[in-house]
PDB file of C-alpha atoms in Angstrom:
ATOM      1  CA  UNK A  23       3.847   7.346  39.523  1.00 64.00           C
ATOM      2  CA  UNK A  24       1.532   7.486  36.532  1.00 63.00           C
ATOM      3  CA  UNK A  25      -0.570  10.565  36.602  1.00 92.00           C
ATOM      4  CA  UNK A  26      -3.223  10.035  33.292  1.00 96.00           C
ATOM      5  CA  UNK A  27      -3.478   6.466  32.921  1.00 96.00           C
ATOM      6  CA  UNK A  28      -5.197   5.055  29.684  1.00 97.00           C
ATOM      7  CA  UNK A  29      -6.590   0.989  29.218  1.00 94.00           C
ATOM      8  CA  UNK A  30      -6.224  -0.702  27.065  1.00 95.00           C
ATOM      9  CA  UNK A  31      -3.045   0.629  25.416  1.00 95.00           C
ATOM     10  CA  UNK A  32      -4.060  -1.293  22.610  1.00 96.00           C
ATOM     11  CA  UNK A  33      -7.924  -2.389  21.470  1.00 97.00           C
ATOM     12  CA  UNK A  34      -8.708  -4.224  17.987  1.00 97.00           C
ATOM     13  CA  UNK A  35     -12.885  -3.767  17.535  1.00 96.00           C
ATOM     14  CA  UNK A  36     -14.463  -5.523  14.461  1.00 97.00           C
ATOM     15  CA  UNK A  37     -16.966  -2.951  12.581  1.00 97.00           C
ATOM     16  CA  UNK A  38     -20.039  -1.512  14.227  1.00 97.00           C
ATOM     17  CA  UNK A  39     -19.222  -3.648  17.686  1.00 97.00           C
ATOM     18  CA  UNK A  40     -19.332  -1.462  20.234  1.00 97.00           C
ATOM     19  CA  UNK A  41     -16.158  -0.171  22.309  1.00 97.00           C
ATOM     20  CA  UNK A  42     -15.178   1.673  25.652  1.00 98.00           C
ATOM     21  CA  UNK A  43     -11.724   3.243  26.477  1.00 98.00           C
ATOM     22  CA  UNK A  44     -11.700   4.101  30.114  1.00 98.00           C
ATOM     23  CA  UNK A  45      -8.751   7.458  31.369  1.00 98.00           C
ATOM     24  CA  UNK A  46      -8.080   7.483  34.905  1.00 98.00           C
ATOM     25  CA  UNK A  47      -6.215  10.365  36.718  1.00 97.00           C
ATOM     26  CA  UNK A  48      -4.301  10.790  39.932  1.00 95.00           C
ATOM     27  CA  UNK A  49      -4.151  14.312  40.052  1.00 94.00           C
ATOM     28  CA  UNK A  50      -7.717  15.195  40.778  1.00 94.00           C
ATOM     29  CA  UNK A  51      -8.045  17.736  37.988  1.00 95.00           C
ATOM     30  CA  UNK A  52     -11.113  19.099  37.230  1.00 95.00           C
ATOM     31  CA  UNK A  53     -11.056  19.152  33.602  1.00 95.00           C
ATOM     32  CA  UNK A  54     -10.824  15.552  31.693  1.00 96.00           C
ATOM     33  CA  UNK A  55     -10.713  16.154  27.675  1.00 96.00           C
ATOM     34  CA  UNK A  56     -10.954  13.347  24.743  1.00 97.00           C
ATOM     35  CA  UNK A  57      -9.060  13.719  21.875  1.00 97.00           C
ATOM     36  CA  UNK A  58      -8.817  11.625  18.667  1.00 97.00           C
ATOM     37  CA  UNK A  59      -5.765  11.710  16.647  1.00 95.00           C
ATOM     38  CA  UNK A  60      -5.089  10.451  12.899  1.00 94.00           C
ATOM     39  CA  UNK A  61      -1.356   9.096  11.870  1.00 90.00           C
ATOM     40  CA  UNK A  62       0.402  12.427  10.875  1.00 88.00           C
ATOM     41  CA  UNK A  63      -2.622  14.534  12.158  1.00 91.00           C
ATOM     42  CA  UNK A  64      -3.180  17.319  15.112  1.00 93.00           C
ATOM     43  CA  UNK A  65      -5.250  15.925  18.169  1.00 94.00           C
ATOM     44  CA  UNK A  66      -8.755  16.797  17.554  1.00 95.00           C
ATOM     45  CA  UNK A  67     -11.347  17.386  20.828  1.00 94.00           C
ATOM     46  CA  UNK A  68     -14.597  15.651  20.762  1.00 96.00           C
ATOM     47  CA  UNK A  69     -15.357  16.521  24.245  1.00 94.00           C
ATOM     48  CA  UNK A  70     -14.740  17.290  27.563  1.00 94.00           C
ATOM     49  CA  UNK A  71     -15.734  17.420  31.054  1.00 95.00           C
ATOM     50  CA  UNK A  72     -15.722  20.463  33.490  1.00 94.00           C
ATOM     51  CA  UNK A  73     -16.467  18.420  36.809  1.00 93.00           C
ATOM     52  CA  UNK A  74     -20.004  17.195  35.484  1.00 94.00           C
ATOM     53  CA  UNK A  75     -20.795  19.446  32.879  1.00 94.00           C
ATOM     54  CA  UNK A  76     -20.500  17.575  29.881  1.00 95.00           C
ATOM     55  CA  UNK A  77     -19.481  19.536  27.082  1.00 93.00           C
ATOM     56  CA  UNK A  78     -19.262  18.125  22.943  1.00 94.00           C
ATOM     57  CA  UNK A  79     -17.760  19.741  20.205  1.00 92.00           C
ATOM     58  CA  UNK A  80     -20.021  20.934  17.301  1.00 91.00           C
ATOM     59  CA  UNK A  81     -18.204  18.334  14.653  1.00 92.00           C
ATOM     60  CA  UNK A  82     -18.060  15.184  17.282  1.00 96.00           C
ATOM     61  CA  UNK A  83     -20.168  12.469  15.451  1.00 95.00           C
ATOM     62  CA  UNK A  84     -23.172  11.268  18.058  1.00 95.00           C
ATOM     63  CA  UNK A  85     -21.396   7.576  17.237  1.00 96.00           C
ATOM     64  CA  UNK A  86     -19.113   9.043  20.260  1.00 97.00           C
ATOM     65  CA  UNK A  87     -20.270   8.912  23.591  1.00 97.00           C
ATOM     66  CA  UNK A  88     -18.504   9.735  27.134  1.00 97.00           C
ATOM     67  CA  UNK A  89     -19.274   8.878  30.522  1.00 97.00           C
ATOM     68  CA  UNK A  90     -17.374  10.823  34.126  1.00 97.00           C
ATOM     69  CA  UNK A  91     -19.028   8.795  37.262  1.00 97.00           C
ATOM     70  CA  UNK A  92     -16.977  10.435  39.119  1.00 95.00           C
ATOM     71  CA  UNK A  93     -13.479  12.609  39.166  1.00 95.00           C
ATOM     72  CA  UNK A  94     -10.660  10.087  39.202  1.00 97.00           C
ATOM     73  CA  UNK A  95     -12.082   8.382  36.033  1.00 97.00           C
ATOM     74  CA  UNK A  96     -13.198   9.019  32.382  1.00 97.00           C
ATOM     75  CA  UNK A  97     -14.664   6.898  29.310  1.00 98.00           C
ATOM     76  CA  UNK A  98     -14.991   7.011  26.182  1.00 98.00           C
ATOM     77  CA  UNK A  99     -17.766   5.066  24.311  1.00 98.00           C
ATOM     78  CA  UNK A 100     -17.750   3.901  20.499  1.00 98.00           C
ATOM     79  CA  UNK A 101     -21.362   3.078  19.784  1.00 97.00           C
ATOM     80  CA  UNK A 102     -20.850   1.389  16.045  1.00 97.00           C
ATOM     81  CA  UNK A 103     -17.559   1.962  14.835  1.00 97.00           C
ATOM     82  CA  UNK A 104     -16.689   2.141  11.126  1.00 97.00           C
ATOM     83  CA  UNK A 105     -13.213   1.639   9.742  1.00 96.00           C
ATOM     84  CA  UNK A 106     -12.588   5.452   9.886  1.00 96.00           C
ATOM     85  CA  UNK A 107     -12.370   5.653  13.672  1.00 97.00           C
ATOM     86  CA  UNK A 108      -9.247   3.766  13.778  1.00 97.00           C
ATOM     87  CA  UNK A 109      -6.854   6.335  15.268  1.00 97.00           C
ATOM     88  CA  UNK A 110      -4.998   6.637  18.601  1.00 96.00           C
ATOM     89  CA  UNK A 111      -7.622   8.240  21.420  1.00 98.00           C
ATOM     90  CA  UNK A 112      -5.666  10.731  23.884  1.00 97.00           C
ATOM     91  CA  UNK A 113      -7.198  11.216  27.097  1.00 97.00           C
ATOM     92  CA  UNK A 114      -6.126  14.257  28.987  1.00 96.00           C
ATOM     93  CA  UNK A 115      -6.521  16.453  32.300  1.00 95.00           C
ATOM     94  CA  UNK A 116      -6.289  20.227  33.277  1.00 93.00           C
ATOM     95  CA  UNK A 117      -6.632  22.003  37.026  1.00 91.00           C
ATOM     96  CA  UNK A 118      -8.999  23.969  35.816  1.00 87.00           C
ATOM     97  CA  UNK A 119     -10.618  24.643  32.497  1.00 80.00           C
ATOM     98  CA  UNK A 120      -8.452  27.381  30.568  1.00 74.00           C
ATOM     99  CA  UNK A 121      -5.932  26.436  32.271  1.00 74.00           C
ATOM    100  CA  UNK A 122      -2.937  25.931  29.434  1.00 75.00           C
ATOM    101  CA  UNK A 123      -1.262  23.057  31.042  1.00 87.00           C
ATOM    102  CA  UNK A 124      -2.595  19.662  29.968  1.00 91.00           C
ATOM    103  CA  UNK A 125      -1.543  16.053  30.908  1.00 93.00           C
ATOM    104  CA  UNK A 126      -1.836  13.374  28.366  1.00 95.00           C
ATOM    105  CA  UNK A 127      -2.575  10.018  29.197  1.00 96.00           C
ATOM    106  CA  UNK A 128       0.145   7.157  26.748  1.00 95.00           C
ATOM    107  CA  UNK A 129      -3.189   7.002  24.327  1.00 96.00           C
ATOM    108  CA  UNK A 130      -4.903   3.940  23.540  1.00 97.00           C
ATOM    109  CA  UNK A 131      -4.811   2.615  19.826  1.00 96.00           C
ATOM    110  CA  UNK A 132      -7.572   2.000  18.133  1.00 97.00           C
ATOM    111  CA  UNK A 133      -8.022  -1.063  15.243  1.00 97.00           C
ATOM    112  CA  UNK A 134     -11.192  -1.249  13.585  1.00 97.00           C
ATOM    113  CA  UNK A 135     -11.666  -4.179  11.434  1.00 96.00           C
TER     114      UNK A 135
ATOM    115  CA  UNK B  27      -7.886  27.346   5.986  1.00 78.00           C
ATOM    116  CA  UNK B  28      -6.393  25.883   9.525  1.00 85.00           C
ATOM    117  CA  UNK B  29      -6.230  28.284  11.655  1.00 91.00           C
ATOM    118  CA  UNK B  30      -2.996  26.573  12.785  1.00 94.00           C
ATOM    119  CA  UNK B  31      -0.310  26.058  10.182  1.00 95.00           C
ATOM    120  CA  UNK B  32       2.451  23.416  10.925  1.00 95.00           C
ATOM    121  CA  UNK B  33       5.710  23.236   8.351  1.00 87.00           C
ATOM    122  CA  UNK B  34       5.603  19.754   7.514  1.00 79.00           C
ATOM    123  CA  UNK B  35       8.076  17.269   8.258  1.00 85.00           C
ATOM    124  CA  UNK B  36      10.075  15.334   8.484  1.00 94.00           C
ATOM    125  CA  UNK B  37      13.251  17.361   9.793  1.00 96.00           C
ATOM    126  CA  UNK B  38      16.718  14.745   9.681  1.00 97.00           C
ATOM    127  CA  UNK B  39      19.510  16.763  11.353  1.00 97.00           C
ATOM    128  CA  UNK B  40      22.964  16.104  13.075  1.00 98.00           C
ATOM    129  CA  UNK B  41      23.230  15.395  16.401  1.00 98.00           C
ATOM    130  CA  UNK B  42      24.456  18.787  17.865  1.00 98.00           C
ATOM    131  CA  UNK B  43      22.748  20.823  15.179  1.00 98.00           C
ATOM    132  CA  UNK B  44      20.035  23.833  15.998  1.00 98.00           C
ATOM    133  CA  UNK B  45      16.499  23.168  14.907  1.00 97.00           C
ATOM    134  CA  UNK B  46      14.271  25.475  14.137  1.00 97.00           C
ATOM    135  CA  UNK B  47       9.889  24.640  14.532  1.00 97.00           C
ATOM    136  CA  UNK B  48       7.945  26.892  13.032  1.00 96.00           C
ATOM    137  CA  UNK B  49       3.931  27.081  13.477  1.00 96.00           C
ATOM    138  CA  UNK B  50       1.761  29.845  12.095  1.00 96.00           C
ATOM    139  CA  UNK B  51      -1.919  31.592  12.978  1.00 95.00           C
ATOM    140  CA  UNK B  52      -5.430  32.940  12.128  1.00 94.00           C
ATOM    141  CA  UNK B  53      -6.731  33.783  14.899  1.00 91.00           C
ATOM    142  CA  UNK B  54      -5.711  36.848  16.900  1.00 90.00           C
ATOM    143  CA  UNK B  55      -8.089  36.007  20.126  1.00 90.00           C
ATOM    144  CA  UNK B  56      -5.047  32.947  21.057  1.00 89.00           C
ATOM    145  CA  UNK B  57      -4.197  33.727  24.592  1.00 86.00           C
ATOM    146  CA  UNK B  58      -1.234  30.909  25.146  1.00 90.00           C
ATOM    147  CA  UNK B  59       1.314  29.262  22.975  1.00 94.00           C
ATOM    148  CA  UNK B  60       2.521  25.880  23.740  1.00 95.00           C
ATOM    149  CA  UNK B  61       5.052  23.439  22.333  1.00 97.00           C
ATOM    150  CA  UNK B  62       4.408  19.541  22.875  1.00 96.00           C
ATOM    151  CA  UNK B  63       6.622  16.430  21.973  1.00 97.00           C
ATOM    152  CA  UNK B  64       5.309  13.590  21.444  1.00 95.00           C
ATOM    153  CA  UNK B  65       7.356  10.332  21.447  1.00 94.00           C
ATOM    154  CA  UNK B  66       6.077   7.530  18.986  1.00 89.00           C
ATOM    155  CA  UNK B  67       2.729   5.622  20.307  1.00 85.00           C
ATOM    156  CA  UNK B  68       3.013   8.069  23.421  1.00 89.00           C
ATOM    157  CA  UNK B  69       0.950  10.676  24.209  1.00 92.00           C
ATOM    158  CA  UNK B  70       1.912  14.613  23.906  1.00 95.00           C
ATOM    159  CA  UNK B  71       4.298  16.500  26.909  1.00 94.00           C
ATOM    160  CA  UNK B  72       4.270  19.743  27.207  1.00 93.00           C
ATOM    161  CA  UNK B  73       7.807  21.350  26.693  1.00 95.00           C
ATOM    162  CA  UNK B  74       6.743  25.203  26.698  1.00 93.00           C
ATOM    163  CA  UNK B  75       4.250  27.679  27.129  1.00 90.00           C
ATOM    164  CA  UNK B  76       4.167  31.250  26.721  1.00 90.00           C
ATOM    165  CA  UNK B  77       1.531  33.999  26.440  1.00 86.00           C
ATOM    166  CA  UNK B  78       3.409  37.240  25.457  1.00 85.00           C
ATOM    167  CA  UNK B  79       5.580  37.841  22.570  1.00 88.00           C
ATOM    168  CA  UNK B  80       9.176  37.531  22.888  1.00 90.00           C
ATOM    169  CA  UNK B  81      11.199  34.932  23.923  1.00 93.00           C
ATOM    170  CA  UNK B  82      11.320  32.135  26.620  1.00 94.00           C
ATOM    171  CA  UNK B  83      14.320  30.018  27.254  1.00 95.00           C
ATOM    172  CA  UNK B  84      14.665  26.778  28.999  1.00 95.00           C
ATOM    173  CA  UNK B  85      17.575  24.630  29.031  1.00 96.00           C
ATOM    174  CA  UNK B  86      18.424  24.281  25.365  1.00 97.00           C
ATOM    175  CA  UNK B  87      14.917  25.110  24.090  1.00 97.00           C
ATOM    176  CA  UNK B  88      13.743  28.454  23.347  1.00 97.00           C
ATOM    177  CA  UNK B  89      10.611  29.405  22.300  1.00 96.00           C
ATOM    178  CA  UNK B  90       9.491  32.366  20.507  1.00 96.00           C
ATOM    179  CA  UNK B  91       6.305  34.452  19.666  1.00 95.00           C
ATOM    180  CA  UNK B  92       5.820  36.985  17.603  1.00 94.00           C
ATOM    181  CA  UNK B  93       1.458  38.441  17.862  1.00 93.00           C
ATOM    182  CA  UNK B  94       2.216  41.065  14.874  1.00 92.00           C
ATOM    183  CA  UNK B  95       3.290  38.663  12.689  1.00 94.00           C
ATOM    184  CA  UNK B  96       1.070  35.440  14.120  1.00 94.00           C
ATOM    185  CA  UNK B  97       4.053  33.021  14.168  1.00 94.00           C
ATOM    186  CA  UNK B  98       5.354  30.939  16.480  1.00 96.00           C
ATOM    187  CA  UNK B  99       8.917  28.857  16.752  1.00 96.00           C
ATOM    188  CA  UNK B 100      10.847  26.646  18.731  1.00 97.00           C
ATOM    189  CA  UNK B 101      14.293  26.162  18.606  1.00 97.00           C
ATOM    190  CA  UNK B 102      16.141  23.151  19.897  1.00 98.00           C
ATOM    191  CA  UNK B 103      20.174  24.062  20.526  1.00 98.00           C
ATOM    192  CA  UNK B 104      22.764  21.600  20.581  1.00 98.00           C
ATOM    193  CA  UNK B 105      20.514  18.767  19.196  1.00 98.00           C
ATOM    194  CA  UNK B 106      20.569  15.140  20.990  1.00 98.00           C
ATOM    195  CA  UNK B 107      19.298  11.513  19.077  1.00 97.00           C
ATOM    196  CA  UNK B 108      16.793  11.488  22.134  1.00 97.00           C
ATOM    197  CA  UNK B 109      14.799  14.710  20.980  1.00 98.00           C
ATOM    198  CA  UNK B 110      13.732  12.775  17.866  1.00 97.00           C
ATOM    199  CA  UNK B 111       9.960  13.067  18.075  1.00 97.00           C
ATOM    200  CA  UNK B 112       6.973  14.801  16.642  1.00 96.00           C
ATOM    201  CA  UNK B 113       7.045  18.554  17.880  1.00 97.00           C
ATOM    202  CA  UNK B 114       3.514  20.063  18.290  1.00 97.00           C
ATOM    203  CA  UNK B 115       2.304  23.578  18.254  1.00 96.00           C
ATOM    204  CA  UNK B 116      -0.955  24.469  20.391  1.00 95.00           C
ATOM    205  CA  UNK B 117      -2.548  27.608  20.831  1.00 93.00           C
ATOM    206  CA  UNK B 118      -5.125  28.127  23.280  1.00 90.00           C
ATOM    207  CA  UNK B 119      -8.472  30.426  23.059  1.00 86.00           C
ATOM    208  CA  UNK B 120     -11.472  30.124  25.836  1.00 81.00           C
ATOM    209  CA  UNK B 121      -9.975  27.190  27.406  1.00 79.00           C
ATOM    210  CA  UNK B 122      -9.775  25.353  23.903  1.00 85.00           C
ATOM    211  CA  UNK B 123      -6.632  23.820  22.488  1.00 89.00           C
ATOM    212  CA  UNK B 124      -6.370  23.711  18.631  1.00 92.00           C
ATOM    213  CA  UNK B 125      -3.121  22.034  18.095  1.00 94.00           C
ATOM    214  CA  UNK B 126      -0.907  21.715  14.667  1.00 95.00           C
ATOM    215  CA  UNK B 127      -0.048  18.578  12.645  1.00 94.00           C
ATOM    216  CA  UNK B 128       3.111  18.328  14.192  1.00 95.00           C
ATOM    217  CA  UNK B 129       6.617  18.309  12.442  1.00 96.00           C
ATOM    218  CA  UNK B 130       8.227  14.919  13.127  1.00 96.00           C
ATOM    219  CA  UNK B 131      12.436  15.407  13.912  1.00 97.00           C
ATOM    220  CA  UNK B 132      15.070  13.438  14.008  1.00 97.00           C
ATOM    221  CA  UNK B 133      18.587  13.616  14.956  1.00 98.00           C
ATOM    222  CA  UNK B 134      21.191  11.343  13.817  1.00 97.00           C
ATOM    223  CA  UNK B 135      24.128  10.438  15.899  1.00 95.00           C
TER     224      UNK B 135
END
């Protein structure tokens, strides 16, 4: 009974061709959150949604893009990636935003080459 | 400056040893202080949250928090080979998570 389900686990990209990781949730949370994370590195945001309201972090490069059509589902868009965005992409879900409790999706792992 | 501070890893201990995680802050305004593990090529779980200082036991984790001094720990009692992971710290503000580097453990038979 998966709750935060992330495809593909695993996606090799070749330089600047665009890229979409999809997160799909089960436990119609209201907040769905984006994180990239680097080998040895915290999770850093780049976004998240409150229902619809779309909201970025300051630092999030406008190379990243995110879509919500609707609550069960979540993606993530890589317009041109460069070798630096290889890194594992978490996708997560909260009740409620400030709520503490998150669920993380497996991650999917990003190649660039 | 972070305003979360992990001690790096790695941590190599016996099995049946107590480990000690330690994460320090910056920012005063954190409201909740969470401890994650995170399995290789999985994604974080949350183990334990608190939001007061003190301590909070569960099972053979306890974690700690002390506001005055902005530090955080977890300890891990009677160690097992299946708690090797990467622990993470997280510390919540205005429903934002800024998480530390993580301190990778693990526990030899």
């Amino acid at each position: 009974d998966a709750m935060v389900i992330q495809n593909p686990r695993y996606q090799v990209t070749q330089f600047g061709k665009p890229v979409t990781l999809s997160c799909s949730q089960t436990l119609n949370h209201n907040v769905m959150y984006w994180y990239q994370q680097k080998s040895s590195q915290a999770p850093k945001l780049l976004f998240h949604y409150y229902d619809k309201d779309f909201n970025n972090e300051a630092d999030t490069p406008d190379n990243f893009q995110s879509r919500r059509p609707n609550t069960s589902f979540c993606f993530l868009d890589i317009r041109s990636p460069g070798l630096g965005d290889a890194a594992m992409y978490l996708c997560a879900t909260s009740r409620e935003r400030g709520n503490y409790e998150q669920y993380f999706g497996p991650g999917t792992r990003l190649t660039v080459t | 400056q972070k305003e979360v501070e992990q001690d790096p890893g790695p941590l190599s201990v016996p099995e049946g040893a107590i480990v000690s995680l330690n994460c320090t802050y910056s920012n005063s305004a954190f409201q909740y202080f969470m401890w994650y593990r995170q399995y290789s090529r999985k994604g974080p779980e949350l183990l334990m949250y608190t939001y007061s200082s003190g301590n909070k036991e569960d099972g053979r984790f306890t974690a700690q928090v002390d506001k005055s001094s902005k530090y955080i720990s977890l300890f891990i009692r009677d160690s097992q080979p299946s708690d090797s992971a990467t622990y993470l710290c997280a510390m919540i503000v205005a429903g934002k998570s800024t998480f530390g580097d993580g301190t990778t453990l693990t526990v030899k038979p």
